Tab-separated table of C-alpha atoms in Angstrom:
chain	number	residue	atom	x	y	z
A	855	UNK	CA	-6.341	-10.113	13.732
A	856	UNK	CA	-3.213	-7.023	13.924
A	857	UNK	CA	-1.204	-9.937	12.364
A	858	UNK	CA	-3.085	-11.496	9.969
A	859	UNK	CA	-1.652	-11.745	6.566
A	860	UNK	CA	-2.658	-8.852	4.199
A	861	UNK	CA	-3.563	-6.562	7.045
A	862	UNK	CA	-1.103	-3.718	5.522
A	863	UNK	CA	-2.462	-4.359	2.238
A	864	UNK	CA	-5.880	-3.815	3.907
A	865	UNK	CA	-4.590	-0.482	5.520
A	866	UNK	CA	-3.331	0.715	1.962
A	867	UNK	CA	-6.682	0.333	0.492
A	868	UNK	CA	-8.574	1.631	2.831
A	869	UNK	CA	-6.643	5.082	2.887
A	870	UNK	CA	-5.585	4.939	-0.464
A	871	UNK	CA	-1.806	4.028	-0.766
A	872	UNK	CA	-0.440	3.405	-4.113
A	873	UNK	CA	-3.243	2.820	-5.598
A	874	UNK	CA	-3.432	2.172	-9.112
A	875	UNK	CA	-4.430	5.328	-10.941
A	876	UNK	CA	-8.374	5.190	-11.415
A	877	UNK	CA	-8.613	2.985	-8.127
A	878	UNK	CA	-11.369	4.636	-5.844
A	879	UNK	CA	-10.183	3.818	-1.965
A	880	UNK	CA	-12.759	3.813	0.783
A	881	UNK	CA	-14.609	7.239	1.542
A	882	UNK	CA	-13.753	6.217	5.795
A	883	UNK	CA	-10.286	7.178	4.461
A	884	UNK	CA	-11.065	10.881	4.533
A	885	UNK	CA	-12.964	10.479	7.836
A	886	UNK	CA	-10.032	11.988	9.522
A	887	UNK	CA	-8.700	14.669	6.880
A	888	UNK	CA	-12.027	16.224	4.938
A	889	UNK	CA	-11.312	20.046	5.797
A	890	UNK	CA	-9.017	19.274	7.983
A	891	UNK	CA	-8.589	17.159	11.152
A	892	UNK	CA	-11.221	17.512	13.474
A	893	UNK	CA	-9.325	18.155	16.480
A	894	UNK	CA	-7.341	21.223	15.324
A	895	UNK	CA	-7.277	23.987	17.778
A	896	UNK	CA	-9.584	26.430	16.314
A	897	UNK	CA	-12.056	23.968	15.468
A	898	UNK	CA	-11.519	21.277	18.159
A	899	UNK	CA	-14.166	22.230	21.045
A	900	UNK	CA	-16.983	22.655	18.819
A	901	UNK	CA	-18.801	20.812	15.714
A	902	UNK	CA	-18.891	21.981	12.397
A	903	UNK	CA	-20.455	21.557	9.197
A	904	UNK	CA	-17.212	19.374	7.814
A	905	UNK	CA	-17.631	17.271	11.161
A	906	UNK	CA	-21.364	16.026	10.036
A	907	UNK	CA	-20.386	15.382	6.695
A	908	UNK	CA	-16.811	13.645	7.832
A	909	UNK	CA	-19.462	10.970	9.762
A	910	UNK	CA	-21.013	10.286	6.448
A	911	UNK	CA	-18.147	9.118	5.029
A	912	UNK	CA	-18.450	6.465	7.633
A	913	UNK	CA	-21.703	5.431	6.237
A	914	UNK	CA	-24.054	7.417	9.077
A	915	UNK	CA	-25.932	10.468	8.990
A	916	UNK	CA	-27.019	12.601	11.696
A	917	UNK	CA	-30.680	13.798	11.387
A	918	UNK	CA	-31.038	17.172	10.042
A	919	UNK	CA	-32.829	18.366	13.168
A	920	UNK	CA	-30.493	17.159	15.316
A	921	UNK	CA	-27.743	18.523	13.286
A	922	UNK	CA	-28.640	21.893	12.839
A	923	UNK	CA	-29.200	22.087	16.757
A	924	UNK	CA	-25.465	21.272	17.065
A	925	UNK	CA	-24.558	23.838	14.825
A	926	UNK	CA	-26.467	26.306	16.017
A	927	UNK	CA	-28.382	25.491	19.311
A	928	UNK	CA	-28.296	24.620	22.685
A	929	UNK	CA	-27.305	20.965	21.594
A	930	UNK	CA	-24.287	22.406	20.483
A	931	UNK	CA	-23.626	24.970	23.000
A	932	UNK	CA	-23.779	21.710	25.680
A	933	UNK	CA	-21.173	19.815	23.272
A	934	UNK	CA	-18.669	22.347	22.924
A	935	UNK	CA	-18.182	22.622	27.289
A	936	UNK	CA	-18.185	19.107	27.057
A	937	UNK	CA	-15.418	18.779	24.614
A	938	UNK	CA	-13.244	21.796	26.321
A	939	UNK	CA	-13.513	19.448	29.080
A	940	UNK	CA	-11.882	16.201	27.125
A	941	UNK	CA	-8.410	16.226	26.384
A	942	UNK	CA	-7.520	16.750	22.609
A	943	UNK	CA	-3.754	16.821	22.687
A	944	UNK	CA	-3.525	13.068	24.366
A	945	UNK	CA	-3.736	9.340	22.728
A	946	UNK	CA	-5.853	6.638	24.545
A	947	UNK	CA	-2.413	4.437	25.897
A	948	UNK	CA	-1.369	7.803	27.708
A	949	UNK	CA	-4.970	8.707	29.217
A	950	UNK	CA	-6.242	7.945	32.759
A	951	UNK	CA	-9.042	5.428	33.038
A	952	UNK	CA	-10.801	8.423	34.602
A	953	UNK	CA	-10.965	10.232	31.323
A	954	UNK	CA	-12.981	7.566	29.749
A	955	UNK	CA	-14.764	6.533	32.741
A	956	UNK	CA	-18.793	6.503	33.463
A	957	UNK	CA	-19.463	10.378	34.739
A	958	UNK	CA	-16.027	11.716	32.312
A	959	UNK	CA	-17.246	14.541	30.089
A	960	UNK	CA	-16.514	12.088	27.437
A	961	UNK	CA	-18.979	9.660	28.391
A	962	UNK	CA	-20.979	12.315	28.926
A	963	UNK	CA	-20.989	14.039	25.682
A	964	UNK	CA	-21.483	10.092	24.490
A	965	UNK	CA	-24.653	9.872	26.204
A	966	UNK	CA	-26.036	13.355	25.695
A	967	UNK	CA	-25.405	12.117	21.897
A	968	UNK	CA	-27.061	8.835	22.262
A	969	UNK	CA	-30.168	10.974	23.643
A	970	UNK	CA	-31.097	12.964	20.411
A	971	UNK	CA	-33.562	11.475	18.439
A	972	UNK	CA	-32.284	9.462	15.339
A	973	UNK	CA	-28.241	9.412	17.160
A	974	UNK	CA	-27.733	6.149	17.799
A	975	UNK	CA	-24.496	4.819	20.191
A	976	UNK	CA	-22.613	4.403	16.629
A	977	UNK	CA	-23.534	7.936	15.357
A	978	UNK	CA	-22.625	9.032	18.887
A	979	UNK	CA	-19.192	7.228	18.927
A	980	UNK	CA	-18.213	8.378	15.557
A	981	UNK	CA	-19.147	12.158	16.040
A	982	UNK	CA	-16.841	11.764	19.281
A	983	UNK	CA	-14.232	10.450	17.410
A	984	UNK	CA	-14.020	12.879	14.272
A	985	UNK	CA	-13.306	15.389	17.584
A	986	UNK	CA	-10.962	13.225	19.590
A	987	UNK	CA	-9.467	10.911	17.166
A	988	UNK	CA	-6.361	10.291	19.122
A	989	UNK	CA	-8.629	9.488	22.305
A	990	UNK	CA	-11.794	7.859	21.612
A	991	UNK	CA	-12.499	4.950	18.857
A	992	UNK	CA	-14.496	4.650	16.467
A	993	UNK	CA	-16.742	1.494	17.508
A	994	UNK	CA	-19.407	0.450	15.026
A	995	UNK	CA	-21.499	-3.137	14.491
A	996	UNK	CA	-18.837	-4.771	12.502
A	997	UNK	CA	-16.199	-4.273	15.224
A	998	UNK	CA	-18.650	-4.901	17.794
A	999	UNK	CA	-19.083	-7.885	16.026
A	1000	UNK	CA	-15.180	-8.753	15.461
A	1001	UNK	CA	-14.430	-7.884	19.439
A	1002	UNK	CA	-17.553	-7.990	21.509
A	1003	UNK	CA	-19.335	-5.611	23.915
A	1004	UNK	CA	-16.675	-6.041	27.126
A	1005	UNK	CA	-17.700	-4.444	30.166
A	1006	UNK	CA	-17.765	-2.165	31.703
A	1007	UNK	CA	-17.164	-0.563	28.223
A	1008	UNK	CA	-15.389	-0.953	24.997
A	1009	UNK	CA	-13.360	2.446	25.675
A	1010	UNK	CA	-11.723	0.944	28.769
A	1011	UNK	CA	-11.229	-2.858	27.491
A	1012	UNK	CA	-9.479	-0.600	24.626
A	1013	UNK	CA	-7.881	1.043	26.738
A	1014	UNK	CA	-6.664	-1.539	28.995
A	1015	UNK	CA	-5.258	-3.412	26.049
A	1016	UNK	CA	-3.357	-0.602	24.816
A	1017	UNK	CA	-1.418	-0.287	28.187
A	1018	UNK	CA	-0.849	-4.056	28.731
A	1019	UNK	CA	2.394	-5.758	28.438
A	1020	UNK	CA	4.329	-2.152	28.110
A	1021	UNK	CA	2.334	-0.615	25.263
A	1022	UNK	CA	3.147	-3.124	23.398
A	1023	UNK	CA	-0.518	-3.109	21.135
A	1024	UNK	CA	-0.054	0.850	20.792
A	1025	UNK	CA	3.578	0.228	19.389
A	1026	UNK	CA	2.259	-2.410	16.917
A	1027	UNK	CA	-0.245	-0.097	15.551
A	1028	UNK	CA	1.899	2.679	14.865
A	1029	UNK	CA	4.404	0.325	13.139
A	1030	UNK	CA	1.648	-1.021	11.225
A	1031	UNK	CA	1.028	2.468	10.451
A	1032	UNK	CA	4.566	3.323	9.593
A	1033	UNK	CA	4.673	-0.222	7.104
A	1034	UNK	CA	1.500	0.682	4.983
A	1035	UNK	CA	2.433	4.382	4.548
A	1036	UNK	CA	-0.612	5.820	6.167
A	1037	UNK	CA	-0.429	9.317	7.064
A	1038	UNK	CA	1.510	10.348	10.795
A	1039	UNK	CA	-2.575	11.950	11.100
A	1040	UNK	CA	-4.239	8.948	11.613
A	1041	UNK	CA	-4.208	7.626	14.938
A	1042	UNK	CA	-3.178	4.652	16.265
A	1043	UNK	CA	-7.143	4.225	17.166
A	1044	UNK	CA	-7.879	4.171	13.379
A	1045	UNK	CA	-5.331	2.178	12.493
A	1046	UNK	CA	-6.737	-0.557	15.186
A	1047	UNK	CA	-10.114	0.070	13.825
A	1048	UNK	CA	-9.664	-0.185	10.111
A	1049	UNK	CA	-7.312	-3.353	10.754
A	1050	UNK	CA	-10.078	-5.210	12.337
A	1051	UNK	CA	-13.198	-3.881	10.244
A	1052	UNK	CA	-11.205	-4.928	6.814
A	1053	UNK	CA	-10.536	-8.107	8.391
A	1054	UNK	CA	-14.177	-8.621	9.649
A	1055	UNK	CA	-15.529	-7.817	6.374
A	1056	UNK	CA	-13.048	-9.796	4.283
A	1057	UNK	CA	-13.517	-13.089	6.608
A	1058	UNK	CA	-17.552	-12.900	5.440
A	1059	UNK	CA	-19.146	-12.587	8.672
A	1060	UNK	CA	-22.546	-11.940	9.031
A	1061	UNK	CA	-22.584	-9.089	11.159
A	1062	UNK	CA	-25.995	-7.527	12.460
A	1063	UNK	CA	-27.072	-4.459	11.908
């Protein structure tokens, strides 16, 4: 799917390169940037306000209970030691399995997510990956759909991939990257996941919700 025909053009819309003036790109293409990335030091070990509205531009919301417990209770007070505890400054091809592994305050933070009421596992993945874009993927039903549920779990089939055959899928990505002028900021992660959700979408598949 990486080398389908059109899949730069398909990067270009979807962040908004060289459009023509009035064009409106896709709102996931300030996912990453709104107020910032969400991994920056002073922000990256806790949620904030721009985080819950960055998800939305992915086309989830996170219930305003559980929300407001993030920002300001004991929801959020069990994400940020999480998070301290997950490596910001790394991408997924350079990580240990053990960093994504069942048990990794990662897949942790994933499941303590997945437990709120209303936070389903693709709230959950994208909240994770507005804090560790470089690390952890955004995974929703149209990629699940494109790529499948492997086991034991998309992060390390993803993962796995990355590292096969000398890096060789990371190095495509970023040259992808480099070829449709998307910003140095979005990770190789995002480019992997906007190249196959465009491609999804545009082949017509029916995907479930």
């Amino acid at each position: 799917m990486l080398g389908a025909e059109g899949v730069v053009d398909d990067l270009r819309r979807y962040y908004g390169v060289g459009l023509p003036s009035g064009a409106v790109p896709f709102t996931g293409g300030r996912f990453e940037h709104l107020a910032g990335e969400g991994d920056r030091p002073e922000v990256a070990d806790r949620f904030t306000a721009e985080d819950l509205v960055a998800v939305q531009t992915l086309s989830v919301t996170v219930p305003a209970s559980v929300a407001l417990d993030i920002l300001e209770g004991r929801l959020g007070t069990q994400l940020s030691g999480l998070l301290h505890a997950i490596p910001r400054d790394i991408d997924m091809v350079g990580a240990g399995a053990d960093v994504l592994a069942e048990g990794s305050p990662a897949d942790q933070a994933w499941h303590l997510l997945c437990a709120q009421y209303g936070v389903d596992w693709v709230i959950a993945g994208k909240l994770l990956a507005r804090k560790r874009p470089r690390l952890l993927p955004v995974y929703d039903k149209v990629v699940r759909c494109a790529l499948g549920r492997p086991r034991p779990s998309f992060w390390l089939a993803l993962h796995a991939a990355l590292r096969a055959d000398d890096r060789s899928l990371h190095r495509q990505l970023l040259a992808l990257r480099q070829v449709a002028g998307v910003p140095e900021t979005v990770s190789a992660l995002r480019v992997c996941d906007v190249a196959v959700w465009m491609g999804h979408r545009a082949e017509g598949h029916a995907c479930p919700r």
